[in-house]
Coordinates of C-alpha atoms in Angstrom, one line a residue:
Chain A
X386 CA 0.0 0.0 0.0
X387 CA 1.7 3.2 -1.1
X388 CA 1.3 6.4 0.2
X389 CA -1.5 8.1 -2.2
X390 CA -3.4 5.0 -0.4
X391 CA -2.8 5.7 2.6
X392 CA -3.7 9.3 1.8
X393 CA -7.3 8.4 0.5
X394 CA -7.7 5.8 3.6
X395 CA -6.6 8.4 6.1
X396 CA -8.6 11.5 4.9
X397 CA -12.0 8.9 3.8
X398 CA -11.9 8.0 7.4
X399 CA -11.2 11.4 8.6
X400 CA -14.4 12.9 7.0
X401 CA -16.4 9.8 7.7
X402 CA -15.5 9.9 11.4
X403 CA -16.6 13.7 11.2
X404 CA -19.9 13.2 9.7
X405 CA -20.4 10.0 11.8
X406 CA -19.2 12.3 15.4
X407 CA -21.3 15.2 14.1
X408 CA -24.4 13.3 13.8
X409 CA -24.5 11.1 17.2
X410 CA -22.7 14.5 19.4
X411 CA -25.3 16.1 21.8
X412 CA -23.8 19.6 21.8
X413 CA -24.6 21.7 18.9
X414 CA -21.2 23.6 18.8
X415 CA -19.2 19.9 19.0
X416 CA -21.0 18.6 16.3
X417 CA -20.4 22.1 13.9
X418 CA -16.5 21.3 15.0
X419 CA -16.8 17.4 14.1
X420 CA -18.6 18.8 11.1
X421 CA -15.6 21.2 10.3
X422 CA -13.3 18.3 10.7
X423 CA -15.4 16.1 8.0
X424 CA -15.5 19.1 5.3
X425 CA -12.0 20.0 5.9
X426 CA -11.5 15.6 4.9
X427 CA -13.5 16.3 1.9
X428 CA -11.6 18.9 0.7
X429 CA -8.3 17.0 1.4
X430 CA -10.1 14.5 -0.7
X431 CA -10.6 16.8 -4.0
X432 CA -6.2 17.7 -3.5
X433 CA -5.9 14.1 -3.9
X434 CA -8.1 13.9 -6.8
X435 CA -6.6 16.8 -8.6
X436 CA -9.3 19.2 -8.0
X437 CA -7.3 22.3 -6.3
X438 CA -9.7 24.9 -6.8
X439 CA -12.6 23.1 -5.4
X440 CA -10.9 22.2 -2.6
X441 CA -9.8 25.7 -1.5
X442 CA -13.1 26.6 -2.2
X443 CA -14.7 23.9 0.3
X444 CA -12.2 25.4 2.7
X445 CA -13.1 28.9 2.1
X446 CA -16.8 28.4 1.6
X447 CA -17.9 25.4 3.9
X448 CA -15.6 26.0 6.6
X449 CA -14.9 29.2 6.2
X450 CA -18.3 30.6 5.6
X451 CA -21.4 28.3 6.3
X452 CA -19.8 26.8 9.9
X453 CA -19.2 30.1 10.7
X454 CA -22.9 31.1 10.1
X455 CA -24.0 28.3 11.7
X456 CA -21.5 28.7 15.1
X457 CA -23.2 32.5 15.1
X458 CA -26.8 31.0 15.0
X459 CA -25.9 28.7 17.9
X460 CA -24.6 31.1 19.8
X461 CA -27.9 33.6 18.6
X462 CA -30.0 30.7 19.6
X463 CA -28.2 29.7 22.8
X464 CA -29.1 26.4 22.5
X465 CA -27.6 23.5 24.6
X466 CA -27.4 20.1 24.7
X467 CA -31.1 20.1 24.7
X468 CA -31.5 17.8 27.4
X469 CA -33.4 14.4 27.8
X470 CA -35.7 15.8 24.9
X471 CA -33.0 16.2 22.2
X472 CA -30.8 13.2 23.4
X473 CA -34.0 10.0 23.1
X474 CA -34.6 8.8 20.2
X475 CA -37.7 7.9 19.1
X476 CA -38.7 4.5 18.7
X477 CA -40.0 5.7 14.4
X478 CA -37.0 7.1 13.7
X479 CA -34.9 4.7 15.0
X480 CA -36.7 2.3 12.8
X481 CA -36.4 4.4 10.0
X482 CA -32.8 5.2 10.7
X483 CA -32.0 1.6 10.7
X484 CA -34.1 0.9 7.5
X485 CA -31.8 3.8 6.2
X486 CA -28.8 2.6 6.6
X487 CA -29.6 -1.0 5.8
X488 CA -31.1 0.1 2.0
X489 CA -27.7 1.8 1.7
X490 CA -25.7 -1.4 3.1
X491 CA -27.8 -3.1 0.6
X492 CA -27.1 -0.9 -2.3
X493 CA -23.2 -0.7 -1.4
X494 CA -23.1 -4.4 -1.7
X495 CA -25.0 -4.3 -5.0
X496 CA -22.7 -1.8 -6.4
X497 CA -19.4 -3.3 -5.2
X498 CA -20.4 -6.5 -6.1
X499 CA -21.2 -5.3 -9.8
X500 CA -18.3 -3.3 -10.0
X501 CA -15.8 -6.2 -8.7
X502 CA -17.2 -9.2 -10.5
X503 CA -15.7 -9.6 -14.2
X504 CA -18.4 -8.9 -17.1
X505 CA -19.5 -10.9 -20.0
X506 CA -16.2 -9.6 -22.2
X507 CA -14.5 -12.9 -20.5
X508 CA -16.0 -15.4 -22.2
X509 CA -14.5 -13.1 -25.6
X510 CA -11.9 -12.5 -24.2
X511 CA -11.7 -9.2 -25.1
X512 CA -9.3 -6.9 -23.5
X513 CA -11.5 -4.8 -21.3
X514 CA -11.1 -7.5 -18.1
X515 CA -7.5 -6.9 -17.8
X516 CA -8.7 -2.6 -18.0
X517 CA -11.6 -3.1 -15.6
X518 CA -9.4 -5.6 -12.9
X519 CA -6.3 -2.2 -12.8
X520 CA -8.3 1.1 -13.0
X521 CA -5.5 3.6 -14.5
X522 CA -6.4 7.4 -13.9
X523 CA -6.2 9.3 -17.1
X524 CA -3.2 11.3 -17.4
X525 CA -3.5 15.4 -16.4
X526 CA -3.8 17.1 -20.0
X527 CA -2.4 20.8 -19.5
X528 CA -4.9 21.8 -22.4
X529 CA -7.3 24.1 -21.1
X530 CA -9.2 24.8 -24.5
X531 CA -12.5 22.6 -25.1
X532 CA -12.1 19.9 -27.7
X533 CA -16.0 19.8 -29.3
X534 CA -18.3 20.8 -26.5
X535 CA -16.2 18.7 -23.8
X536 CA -13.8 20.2 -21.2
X537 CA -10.9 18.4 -20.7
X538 CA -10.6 18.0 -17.1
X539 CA -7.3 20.1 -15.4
X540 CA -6.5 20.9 -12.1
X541 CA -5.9 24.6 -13.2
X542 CA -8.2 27.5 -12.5
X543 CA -7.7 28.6 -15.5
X544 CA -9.2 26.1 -17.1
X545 CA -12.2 26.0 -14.4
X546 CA -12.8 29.7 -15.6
X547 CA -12.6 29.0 -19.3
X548 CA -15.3 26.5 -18.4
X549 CA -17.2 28.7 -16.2
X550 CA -17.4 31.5 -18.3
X551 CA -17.5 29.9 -22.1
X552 CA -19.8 27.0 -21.5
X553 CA -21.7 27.4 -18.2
X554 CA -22.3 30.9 -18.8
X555 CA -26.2 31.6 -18.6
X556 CA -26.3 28.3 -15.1
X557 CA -23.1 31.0 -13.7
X558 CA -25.5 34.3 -14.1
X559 CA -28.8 32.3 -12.6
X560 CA -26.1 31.1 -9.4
X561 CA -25.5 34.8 -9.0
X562 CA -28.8 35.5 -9.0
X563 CA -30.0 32.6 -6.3
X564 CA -27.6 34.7 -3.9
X565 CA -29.1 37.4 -4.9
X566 CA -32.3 36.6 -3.9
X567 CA -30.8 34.2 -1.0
X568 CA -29.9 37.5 0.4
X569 CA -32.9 39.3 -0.2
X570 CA -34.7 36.5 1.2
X571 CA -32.9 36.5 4.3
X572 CA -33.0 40.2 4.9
X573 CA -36.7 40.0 4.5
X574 CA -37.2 36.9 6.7
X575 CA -35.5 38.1 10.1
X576 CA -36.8 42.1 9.5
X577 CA -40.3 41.1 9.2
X578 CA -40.2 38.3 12.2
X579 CA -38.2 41.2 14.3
X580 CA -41.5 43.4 12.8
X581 CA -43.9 41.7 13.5
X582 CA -42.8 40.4 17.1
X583 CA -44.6 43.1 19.1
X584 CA -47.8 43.4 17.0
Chain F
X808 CA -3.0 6.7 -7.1
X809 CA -1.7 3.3 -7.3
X810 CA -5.0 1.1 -5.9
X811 CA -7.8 3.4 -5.5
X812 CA -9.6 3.6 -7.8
X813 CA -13.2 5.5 -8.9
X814 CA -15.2 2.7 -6.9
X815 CA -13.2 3.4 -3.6
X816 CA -14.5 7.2 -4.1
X817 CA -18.2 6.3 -4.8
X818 CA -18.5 3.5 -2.1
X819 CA -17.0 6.8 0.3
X820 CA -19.5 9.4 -1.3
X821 CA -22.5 6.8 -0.6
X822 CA -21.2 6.2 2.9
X823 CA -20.8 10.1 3.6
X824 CA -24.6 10.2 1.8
X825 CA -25.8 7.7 4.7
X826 CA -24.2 9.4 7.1
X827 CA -26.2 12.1 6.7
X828 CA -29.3 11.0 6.0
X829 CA -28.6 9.2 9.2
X830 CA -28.6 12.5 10.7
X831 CA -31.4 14.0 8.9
X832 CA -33.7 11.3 9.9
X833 CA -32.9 10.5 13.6
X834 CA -31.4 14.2 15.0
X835 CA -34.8 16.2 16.5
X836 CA -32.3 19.3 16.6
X837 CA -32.6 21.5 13.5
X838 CA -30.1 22.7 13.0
X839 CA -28.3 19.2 13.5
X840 CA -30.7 18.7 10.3
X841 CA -29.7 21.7 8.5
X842 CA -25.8 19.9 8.9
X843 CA -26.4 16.9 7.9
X844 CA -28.2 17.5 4.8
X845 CA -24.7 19.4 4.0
X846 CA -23.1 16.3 4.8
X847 CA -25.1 14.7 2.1
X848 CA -24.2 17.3 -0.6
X849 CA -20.6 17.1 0.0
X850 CA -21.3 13.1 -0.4
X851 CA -22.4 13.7 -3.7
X852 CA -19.8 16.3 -4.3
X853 CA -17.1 13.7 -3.8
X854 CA -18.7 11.6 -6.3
X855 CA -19.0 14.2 -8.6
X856 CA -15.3 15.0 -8.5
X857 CA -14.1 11.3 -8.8
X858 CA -16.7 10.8 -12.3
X859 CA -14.5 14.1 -13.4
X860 CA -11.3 13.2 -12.8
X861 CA -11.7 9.5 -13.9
X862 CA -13.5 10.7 -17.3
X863 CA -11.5 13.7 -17.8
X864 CA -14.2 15.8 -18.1
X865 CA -14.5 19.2 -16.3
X866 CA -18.2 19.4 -16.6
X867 CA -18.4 17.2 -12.6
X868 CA -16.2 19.3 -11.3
X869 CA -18.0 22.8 -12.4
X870 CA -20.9 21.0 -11.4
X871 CA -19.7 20.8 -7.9
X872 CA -19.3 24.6 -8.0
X873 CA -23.1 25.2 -8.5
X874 CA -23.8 22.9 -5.7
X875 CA -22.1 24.5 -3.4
X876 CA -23.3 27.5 -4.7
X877 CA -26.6 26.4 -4.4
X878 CA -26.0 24.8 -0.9
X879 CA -24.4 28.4 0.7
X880 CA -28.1 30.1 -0.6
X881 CA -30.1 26.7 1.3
X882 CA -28.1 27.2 4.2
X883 CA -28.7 30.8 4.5
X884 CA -31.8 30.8 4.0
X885 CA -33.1 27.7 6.1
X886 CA -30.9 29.5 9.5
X887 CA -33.1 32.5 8.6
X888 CA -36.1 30.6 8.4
X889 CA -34.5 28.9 11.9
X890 CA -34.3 32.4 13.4
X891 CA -37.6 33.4 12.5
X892 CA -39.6 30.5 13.8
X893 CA -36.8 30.3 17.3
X894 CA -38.3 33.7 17.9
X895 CA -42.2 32.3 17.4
X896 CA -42.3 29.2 19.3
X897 CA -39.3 29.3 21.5
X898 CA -37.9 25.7 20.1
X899 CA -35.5 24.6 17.6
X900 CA -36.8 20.8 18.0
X901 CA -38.4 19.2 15.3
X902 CA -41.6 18.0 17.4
X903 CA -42.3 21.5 18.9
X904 CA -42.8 22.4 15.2
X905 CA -46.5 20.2 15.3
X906 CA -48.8 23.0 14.3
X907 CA -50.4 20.6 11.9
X908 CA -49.8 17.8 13.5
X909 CA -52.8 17.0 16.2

């Protein structure tokens, strides 16, 4: 096991431990730290597929910005551990929980089971086995122009604006305008329930 | 990446999926909700990213950047919405929030 491997097992279990430590910890501010430490594996996660940008962005933006915001509304809220109510589960939703997670156990299995077993090019014998059985990541092209109407993936921002702005123009001017109207939104929202309290 | 290969990443993003769906389903604390369902979109961002790098394709990857885009304005919005109804009912639990339910 090389190191790359060791990388991906190290950071996978990092973020899963987060996520997993977030959702069973009873105080709100530990679980937006556990959750910190899961995005912040994430992101580690795009560096080791190649994804640079998006990973600084997860930083900046996740970690940065929305744990932030949510950190300020527990401290707004000054909410606790929430007691006995918060900490029981119900008896439905720990059914449902485990019918959750046992779908997905199921469906895991399903797809790794798929994805392992050889396909019908072995009784061919084709070629494709010998592909499927050592996956080989395609090799970092430092073209940043769009062959046809595909982008060629790159780890460069360059290329992620080319992209942005040449072929995803019209979805990047609609995000823009979601944030507008996020912040619109929100402004509204907490002026008329500060409004409105007294009347 | 010697080993790892496209299926270790998905098996990962599905896992981080459960995980928070986990959440969403059993936490009774909103905004333990309002985290979670993060946790799910940065499940399918992973996946997102590993279809992109193992196709060579950017498309995943800018993808990605409209989710989180899109996840920032949900975020925002739902604490507001959070804020708002805190300052009603006095309760951030899910079953204080029954005005329906009886």
């Amino acid at each position: 096991m090389s190191g790359p491997d060791l990388l991906f097992y190290f950071f996978a279990t990092l973020s899963l431990g987060g996520g997993l430590l977030m959702v069973f910890s009873r105080h709100p501010v530990s679980a937006a730290l556990f959750m910190i430490v899961s995005l912040v594996g994430v992101a580690s996660l795009f560096v080791l597929l190649d994804a640079f940008f998006l990973a600084i962005l997860q930083v900046l933006v996740y970690a940065g910005a929305v744990m932030v915001l949510f950190l300020f509304i527990i401290m707004l809220l000054d909410v606790g551990p929430g007691g006995a109510k918060a900490s029981r589960l119900k008896f439905l939703s720990g059914v449902a929980g485990l019918i959750s997670v046992g779908l997905l156990v199921i469906l895991l299995l399903d797809l790794s089971l798929g994805a392992m077993e050889p396909s019908d090019c072995s009784a061919d014998g084709c070629e494709d086995c010998s592909e499927t059985s050592a996956f080989a990541w395609p090799e970092i092209r430092e073209e940043t122009a769009a062959n046809g109407n595909s982008l060629v993936f790159s780890p460069s921002v360059k290329a992620f604006g080319f992209g942005l702005l040449a072929k995803y123009m019209l979805p990047l001017q609609v995000a823009g305008f979601l944030l507008l109207a996020a912040m619109v939104g929100v402004i509204i929202l907490s002026r008329k329930s500060t409004g409105e309290e007294g009347g | 990446m010697s080993s790892i290969t496209p299926h270790h990443f998905l098996i990962l993003a599905f896992l981080l999926f459960g995980v928070g769906f986990l959440g969403v389903v059993i936490r009774r604390n909103v905004l333990l909700v309002l985290m979670s369902l993060e946790l799910m979109l940065n499940g399918i961002n992973v996946a997102l990213v590993a279809f992109s790098r193992a196709g060579a394709n950017l498309d995943g990857s800018i993808f990605v950047f409209f989710i989180m885009t899109v996840a920032a304005a949900e975020v925002s919005v739902g604490l507001a919405l959070l804020v708002a109804l805190y300052k009603k009912r006095k309760s951030i639990f899910t079953e204080d929030m029954n005005l329906l339910g009886n």
